[in-house]
Amino acid sequence: MSKPFIKNHMEDLVWDMLPEVLEKFPDACHCDICQYDIAAKALNSLQPKYVAHHKGLVYTRISELAQQFRTDIFTALTGAALLITKNPSH
Ligand SMILES: [Zn+2]
């Protein structure tokens, strides 16, 4: 039996939605540094959603999370992208 672990699924959801948000900023820098800066900034403004993994995975809960927080994540990523675009760290 594999060891249980906890994971912040907000992190996965942010990475999933990042390309969609970046499409709206065609003039912004899309390099790895900027993408990580945007993801970190967005995650700091979002509530973490830790899910304990043990035995069966909890796909249902994760897709529910995605539905529930889609708008929040989109808003957080857009705000972060605006800031980083104006003031890239490189
Ligand atoms: Zn960049």
PDB file of N, CA, C and O in Angstrom, residues 36-81:
ATOM      1  N   TYR A  36       6.258  31.268 -14.045  1.00  0.00           N
ATOM      2  CA  TYR A  36       6.359  30.869 -12.635  1.00  0.00           C
ATOM      3  C   TYR A  36       6.028  32.035 -11.718  1.00  0.00           C
ATOM      4  O   TYR A  36       5.401  31.861 -10.672  1.00  0.00           O
ATOM      5  N   ASP A  37       6.459  33.264 -12.099  1.00  0.00           N
ATOM      6  CA  ASP A  37       6.128  34.446 -11.296  1.00  0.00           C
ATOM      7  C   ASP A  37       4.619  34.654 -11.238  1.00  0.00           C
ATOM      8  O   ASP A  37       4.060  34.957 -10.178  1.00  0.00           O
ATOM      9  N   ILE A  38       3.959  34.487 -12.389  1.00  0.00           N
ATOM     10  CA  ILE A  38       2.503  34.674 -12.448  1.00  0.00           C
ATOM     11  C   ILE A  38       1.806  33.601 -11.608  1.00  0.00           C
ATOM     12  O   ILE A  38       0.914  33.907 -10.807  1.00  0.00           O
ATOM     13  N   ALA A  39       2.232  32.352 -11.755  1.00  0.00           N
ATOM     14  CA  ALA A  39       1.607  31.250 -11.003  1.00  0.00           C
ATOM     15  C   ALA A  39       1.790  31.457  -9.497  1.00  0.00           C
ATOM     16  O   ALA A  39       0.841  31.290  -8.716  1.00  0.00           O
ATOM     17  N   ALA A  40       2.987  31.866  -9.069  1.00  0.00           N
ATOM     18  CA  ALA A  40       3.255  32.060  -7.637  1.00  0.00           C
ATOM     19  C   ALA A  40       2.406  33.195  -7.086  1.00  0.00           C
ATOM     20  O   ALA A  40       1.805  33.086  -6.014  1.00  0.00           O
ATOM     21  N   LYS A  41       2.336  34.294  -7.839  1.00  0.00           N
ATOM     22  CA  LYS A  41       1.555  35.440  -7.387  1.00  0.00           C
ATOM     23  C   LYS A  41       0.070  35.070  -7.282  1.00  0.00           C
ATOM     24  O   LYS A  41      -0.598  35.427  -6.303  1.00  0.00           O
ATOM     25  N   ALA A  42      -0.435  34.362  -8.273  1.00  0.00           N
ATOM     26  CA  ALA A  42      -1.840  33.956  -8.249  1.00  0.00           C
ATOM     27  C   ALA A  42      -2.096  33.029  -7.058  1.00  0.00           C
ATOM     28  O   ALA A  42      -3.081  33.186  -6.337  1.00  0.00           O
ATOM     29  N   LEU A  43      -1.186  32.065  -6.828  1.00  0.00           N
ATOM     30  CA  LEU A  43      -1.378  31.106  -5.735  1.00  0.00           C
ATOM     31  C   LEU A  43      -1.354  31.785  -4.369  1.00  0.00           C
ATOM     32  O   LEU A  43      -2.060  31.372  -3.455  1.00  0.00           O
ATOM     33  N   ASN A  44      -0.555  32.849  -4.237  1.00  0.00           N
ATOM     34  CA  ASN A  44      -0.523  33.572  -2.965  1.00  0.00           C
ATOM     35  C   ASN A  44      -1.847  34.257  -2.662  1.00  0.00           C
ATOM     36  O   ASN A  44      -2.172  34.492  -1.498  1.00  0.00           O
ATOM     37  N   SER A  45      -2.593  34.594  -3.689  1.00  0.00           N
ATOM     38  CA  SER A  45      -3.856  35.287  -3.439  1.00  0.00           C
ATOM     39  C   SER A  45      -5.042  34.323  -3.398  1.00  0.00           C
ATOM     40  O   SER A  45      -6.165  34.744  -3.163  1.00  0.00           O
ATOM     41  N   LEU A  46      -4.786  33.044  -3.643  1.00  0.00           N
ATOM     42  CA  LEU A  46      -5.866  32.049  -3.609  1.00  0.00           C
ATOM     43  C   LEU A  46      -5.749  31.191  -2.351  1.00  0.00           C
ATOM     44  O   LEU A  46      -4.649  30.957  -1.858  1.00  0.00           O
ATOM     45  N   GLN A  47      -6.890  30.716  -1.858  1.00  0.00           N
ATOM     46  CA  GLN A  47      -6.879  29.771  -0.743  1.00  0.00           C
ATOM     47  C   GLN A  47      -6.299  28.444  -1.223  1.00  0.00           C
ATOM     48  O   GLN A  47      -6.737  27.941  -2.257  1.00  0.00           O
ATOM     49  N   PRO A  48      -5.346  27.875  -0.494  1.00  0.00           N
ATOM     50  CA  PRO A  48      -4.885  26.538  -0.883  1.00  0.00           C
ATOM     51  C   PRO A  48      -6.000  25.517  -0.702  1.00  0.00           C
ATOM     52  O   PRO A  48      -6.857  25.682   0.166  1.00  0.00           O
ATOM     53  N   LYS A  49      -6.014  24.505  -1.541  1.00  0.00           N
ATOM     54  CA  LYS A  49      -7.012  23.438  -1.422  1.00  0.00           C
ATOM     55  C   LYS A  49      -6.289  22.110  -1.296  1.00  0.00           C
ATOM     56  O   LYS A  49      -6.004  21.440  -2.289  1.00  0.00           O
ATOM     57  N   TYR A  50      -5.950  21.778  -0.065  1.00  0.00           N
ATOM     58  CA  TYR A  50      -5.237  20.527   0.175  1.00  0.00           C
ATOM     59  C   TYR A  50      -6.208  19.362   0.189  1.00  0.00           C
ATOM     60  O   TYR A  50      -7.285  19.450   0.761  1.00  0.00           O
ATOM     61  N   VAL A  51      -5.810  18.304  -0.499  1.00  0.00           N
ATOM     62  CA  VAL A  51      -6.604  17.089  -0.518  1.00  0.00           C
ATOM     63  C   VAL A  51      -5.692  15.950  -0.071  1.00  0.00           C
ATOM     64  O   VAL A  51      -4.543  15.854  -0.521  1.00  0.00           O
ATOM     65  N   ALA A  52      -6.187  15.125   0.851  1.00  0.00           N
ATOM     66  CA  ALA A  52      -5.425  13.967   1.297  1.00  0.00           C
ATOM     67  C   ALA A  52      -5.646  12.828   0.314  1.00  0.00           C
ATOM     68  O   ALA A  52      -6.778  12.528  -0.068  1.00  0.00           O
ATOM     69  N   HIS A  53      -4.519  12.248  -0.142  1.00  0.00           N
ATOM     70  CA  HIS A  53      -4.612  11.120  -1.068  1.00  0.00           C
ATOM     71  C   HIS A  53      -4.289   9.833  -0.333  1.00  0.00           C
ATOM     72  O   HIS A  53      -3.235   9.703   0.265  1.00  0.00           O
ATOM     73  N   HIS A  54      -5.199   8.920  -0.351  1.00  0.00           N
ATOM     74  CA  HIS A  54      -4.957   7.600   0.214  1.00  0.00           C
ATOM     75  C   HIS A  54      -5.934   6.645  -0.448  1.00  0.00           C
ATOM     76  O   HIS A  54      -7.010   7.045  -0.882  1.00  0.00           O
ATOM     77  N   LYS A  55      -5.518   5.410  -0.536  1.00  0.00           N
ATOM     78  CA  LYS A  55      -6.307   4.417  -1.267  1.00  0.00           C
ATOM     79  C   LYS A  55      -6.718   4.983  -2.626  1.00  0.00           C
ATOM     80  O   LYS A  55      -5.887   5.389  -3.393  1.00  0.00           O
ATOM     81  N   GLY A  56      -8.012   5.047  -2.920  1.00  0.00           N
ATOM     82  CA  GLY A  56      -8.453   5.547  -4.217  1.00  0.00           C
ATOM     83  C   GLY A  56      -8.209   7.043  -4.339  1.00  0.00           C
ATOM     84  O   GLY A  56      -8.281   7.766  -3.355  1.00  0.00           O
ATOM     85  N   LEU A  57      -7.909   7.509  -5.531  1.00  0.00           N
ATOM     86  CA  LEU A  57      -7.741   8.945  -5.723  1.00  0.00           C
ATOM     87  C   LEU A  57      -9.103   9.633  -5.706  1.00  0.00           C
ATOM     88  O   LEU A  57     -10.143   8.998  -5.855  1.00  0.00           O
ATOM     89  N   VAL A  58      -9.075  10.922  -5.525  1.00  0.00           N
ATOM     90  CA  VAL A  58     -10.319  11.657  -5.294  1.00  0.00           C
ATOM     91  C   VAL A  58     -10.645  12.560  -6.490  1.00  0.00           C
ATOM     92  O   VAL A  58     -10.836  13.752  -6.344  1.00  0.00           O
ATOM     93  N   TYR A  59     -10.714  11.925  -7.664  1.00  0.00           N
ATOM     94  CA  TYR A  59     -10.924  12.709  -8.888  1.00  0.00           C
ATOM     95  C   TYR A  59     -12.204  13.546  -8.844  1.00  0.00           C
ATOM     96  O   TYR A  59     -12.228  14.664  -9.321  1.00  0.00           O
ATOM     97  N   THR A  60     -13.255  12.979  -8.276  1.00  0.00           N
ATOM     98  CA  THR A  60     -14.517  13.705  -8.234  1.00  0.00           C
ATOM     99  C   THR A  60     -14.346  15.013  -7.496  1.00  0.00           C
ATOM    100  O   THR A  60     -14.769  16.063  -7.962  1.00  0.00           O
ATOM    101  N   ARG A  61     -13.699  14.925  -6.329  1.00  0.00           N
ATOM    102  CA  ARG A  61     -13.513  16.144  -5.541  1.00  0.00           C
ATOM    103  C   ARG A  61     -12.680  17.158  -6.285  1.00  0.00           C
ATOM    104  O   ARG A  61     -12.907  18.356  -6.204  1.00  0.00           O
ATOM    105  N   ILE A  62     -11.678  16.680  -7.016  1.00  0.00           N
ATOM    106  CA  ILE A  62     -10.800  17.609  -7.717  1.00  0.00           C
ATOM    107  C   ILE A  62     -11.549  18.318  -8.844  1.00  0.00           C
ATOM    108  O   ILE A  62     -11.414  19.523  -9.021  1.00  0.00           O
ATOM    109  N   SER A  63     -12.380  17.572  -9.587  1.00  0.00           N
ATOM    110  CA  SER A  63     -13.107  18.241 -10.661  1.00  0.00           C
ATOM    111  C   SER A  63     -14.179  19.178 -10.087  1.00  0.00           C
ATOM    112  O   SER A  63     -14.481  20.211 -10.669  1.00  0.00           O
ATOM    113  N   GLU A  64     -14.707  18.824  -8.909  1.00  0.00           N
ATOM    114  CA  GLU A  64     -15.621  19.763  -8.242  1.00  0.00           C
ATOM    115  C   GLU A  64     -14.892  21.040  -7.871  1.00  0.00           C
ATOM    116  O   GLU A  64     -15.417  22.141  -8.039  1.00  0.00           O
ATOM    117  N   LEU A  65     -13.674  20.892  -7.352  1.00  0.00           N
ATOM    118  CA  LEU A  65     -12.862  22.064  -7.002  1.00  0.00           C
ATOM    119  C   LEU A  65     -12.646  22.938  -8.220  1.00  0.00           C
ATOM    120  O   LEU A  65     -12.765  24.160  -8.160  1.00  0.00           O
ATOM    121  N   ALA A  66     -12.330  22.292  -9.344  1.00  0.00           N
ATOM    122  CA  ALA A  66     -12.052  23.038 -10.570  1.00  0.00           C
ATOM    123  C   ALA A  66     -13.264  23.872 -10.964  1.00  0.00           C
ATOM    124  O   ALA A  66     -13.132  25.049 -11.314  1.00  0.00           O
ATOM    125  N   GLN A  67     -14.454  23.260 -10.911  1.00  0.00           N
ATOM    126  CA  GLN A  67     -15.685  23.974 -11.259  1.00  0.00           C
ATOM    127  C   GLN A  67     -15.909  25.153 -10.329  1.00  0.00           C
ATOM    128  O   GLN A  67     -16.173  26.272 -10.749  1.00  0.00           O
ATOM    129  N   GLN A  68     -15.757  24.857  -9.041  1.00  0.00           N
ATOM    130  CA  GLN A  68     -16.083  25.826  -8.008  1.00  0.00           C
ATOM    131  C   GLN A  68     -15.161  27.043  -8.051  1.00  0.00           C
ATOM    132  O   GLN A  68     -15.587  28.162  -7.792  1.00  0.00           O
ATOM    133  N   PHE A  69     -13.872  26.826  -8.369  1.00  0.00           N
ATOM    134  CA  PHE A  69     -12.904  27.905  -8.217  1.00  0.00           C
ATOM    135  C   PHE A  69     -12.407  28.479  -9.536  1.00  0.00           C
ATOM    136  O   PHE A  69     -11.530  29.321  -9.564  1.00  0.00           O
ATOM    137  N   ARG A  70     -12.994  28.015 -10.643  1.00  0.00           N
ATOM    138  CA  ARG A  70     -12.572  28.466 -11.966  1.00  0.00           C
ATOM    139  C   ARG A  70     -12.502  29.985 -12.087  1.00  0.00           C
ATOM    140  O   ARG A  70     -11.503  30.536 -12.526  1.00  0.00           O
ATOM    141  N   THR A  71     -13.585  30.638 -11.676  1.00  0.00           N
ATOM    142  CA  THR A  71     -13.649  32.093 -11.808  1.00  0.00           C
ATOM    143  C   THR A  71     -12.600  32.771 -10.929  1.00  0.00           C
ATOM    144  O   THR A  71     -11.921  33.706 -11.371  1.00  0.00           O
ATOM    145  N   ASP A  72     -12.469  32.279  -9.672  1.00  0.00           N
ATOM    146  CA  ASP A  72     -11.470  32.849  -8.761  1.00  0.00           C
ATOM    147  C   ASP A  72     -10.064  32.704  -9.329  1.00  0.00           C
ATOM    148  O   ASP A  72      -9.253  33.636  -9.258  1.00  0.00           O
ATOM    149  N   ILE A  73      -9.770  31.521  -9.858  1.00  0.00           N
ATOM    150  CA  ILE A  73      -8.427  31.257 -10.386  1.00  0.00           C
ATOM    151  C   ILE A  73      -8.174  32.154 -11.591  1.00  0.00           C
ATOM    152  O   ILE A  73      -7.105  32.750 -11.734  1.00  0.00           O
ATOM    153  N   PHE A  74      -9.184  32.264 -12.452  1.00  0.00           N
ATOM    154  CA  PHE A  74      -9.041  33.093 -13.642  1.00  0.00           C
ATOM    155  C   PHE A  74      -8.762  34.546 -13.261  1.00  0.00           C
ATOM    156  O   PHE A  74      -7.876  35.186 -13.813  1.00  0.00           O
ATOM    157  N   THR A  75      -9.521  35.054 -12.262  1.00  0.00           N
ATOM    158  CA  THR A  75      -9.339  36.432 -11.805  1.00  0.00           C
ATOM    159  C   THR A  75      -7.944  36.617 -11.206  1.00  0.00           C
ATOM    160  O   THR A  75      -7.260  37.598 -11.511  1.00  0.00           O
ATOM    161  N   ALA A  76      -7.511  35.661 -10.371  1.00  0.00           N
ATOM    162  CA  ALA A  76      -6.198  35.761  -9.735  1.00  0.00           C
ATOM    163  C   ALA A  76      -5.079  35.728 -10.779  1.00  0.00           C
ATOM    164  O   ALA A  76      -4.129  36.514 -10.714  1.00  0.00           O
ATOM    165  N   LEU A  77      -5.212  34.841 -11.773  1.00  0.00           N
ATOM    166  CA  LEU A  77      -4.182  34.727 -12.807  1.00  0.00           C
ATOM    167  C   LEU A  77      -4.138  35.975 -13.680  1.00  0.00           C
ATOM    168  O   LEU A  77      -3.058  36.433 -14.063  1.00  0.00           O
ATOM    169  N   THR A  78      -5.305  36.522 -13.989  1.00  0.00           N
ATOM    170  CA  THR A  78      -5.336  37.719 -14.825  1.00  0.00           C
ATOM    171  C   THR A  78      -4.668  38.890 -14.103  1.00  0.00           C
ATOM    172  O   THR A  78      -3.851  39.605 -14.688  1.00  0.00           O
ATOM    173  N   GLY A  79      -4.987  39.045 -12.805  1.00  0.00           N
ATOM    174  CA  GLY A  79      -4.363  40.098 -12.007  1.00  0.00           C
ATOM    175  C   GLY A  79      -2.860  39.924 -11.937  1.00  0.00           C
ATOM    176  O   GLY A  79      -2.097  40.885 -12.105  1.00  0.00           O
ATOM    177  N   ALA A  80      -2.414  38.696 -11.711  1.00  0.00           N
ATOM    178  CA  ALA A  80      -0.988  38.400 -11.607  1.00  0.00           C
ATOM    179  C   ALA A  80      -0.294  38.655 -12.948  1.00  0.00           C
ATOM    180  O   ALA A  80       0.792  39.236 -12.999  1.00  0.00           O
ATOM    181  N   ALA A  81      -0.948  38.259 -14.035  1.00  0.00           N
ATOM    182  CA  ALA A  81      -0.355  38.443 -15.362  1.00  0.00           C
ATOM    183  C   ALA A  81      -0.191  39.931 -15.678  1.00  0.00           C
ATOM    184  O   ALA A  81       0.823  40.358 -16.230  1.00  0.00           O
TER     185      ALA A  81
END
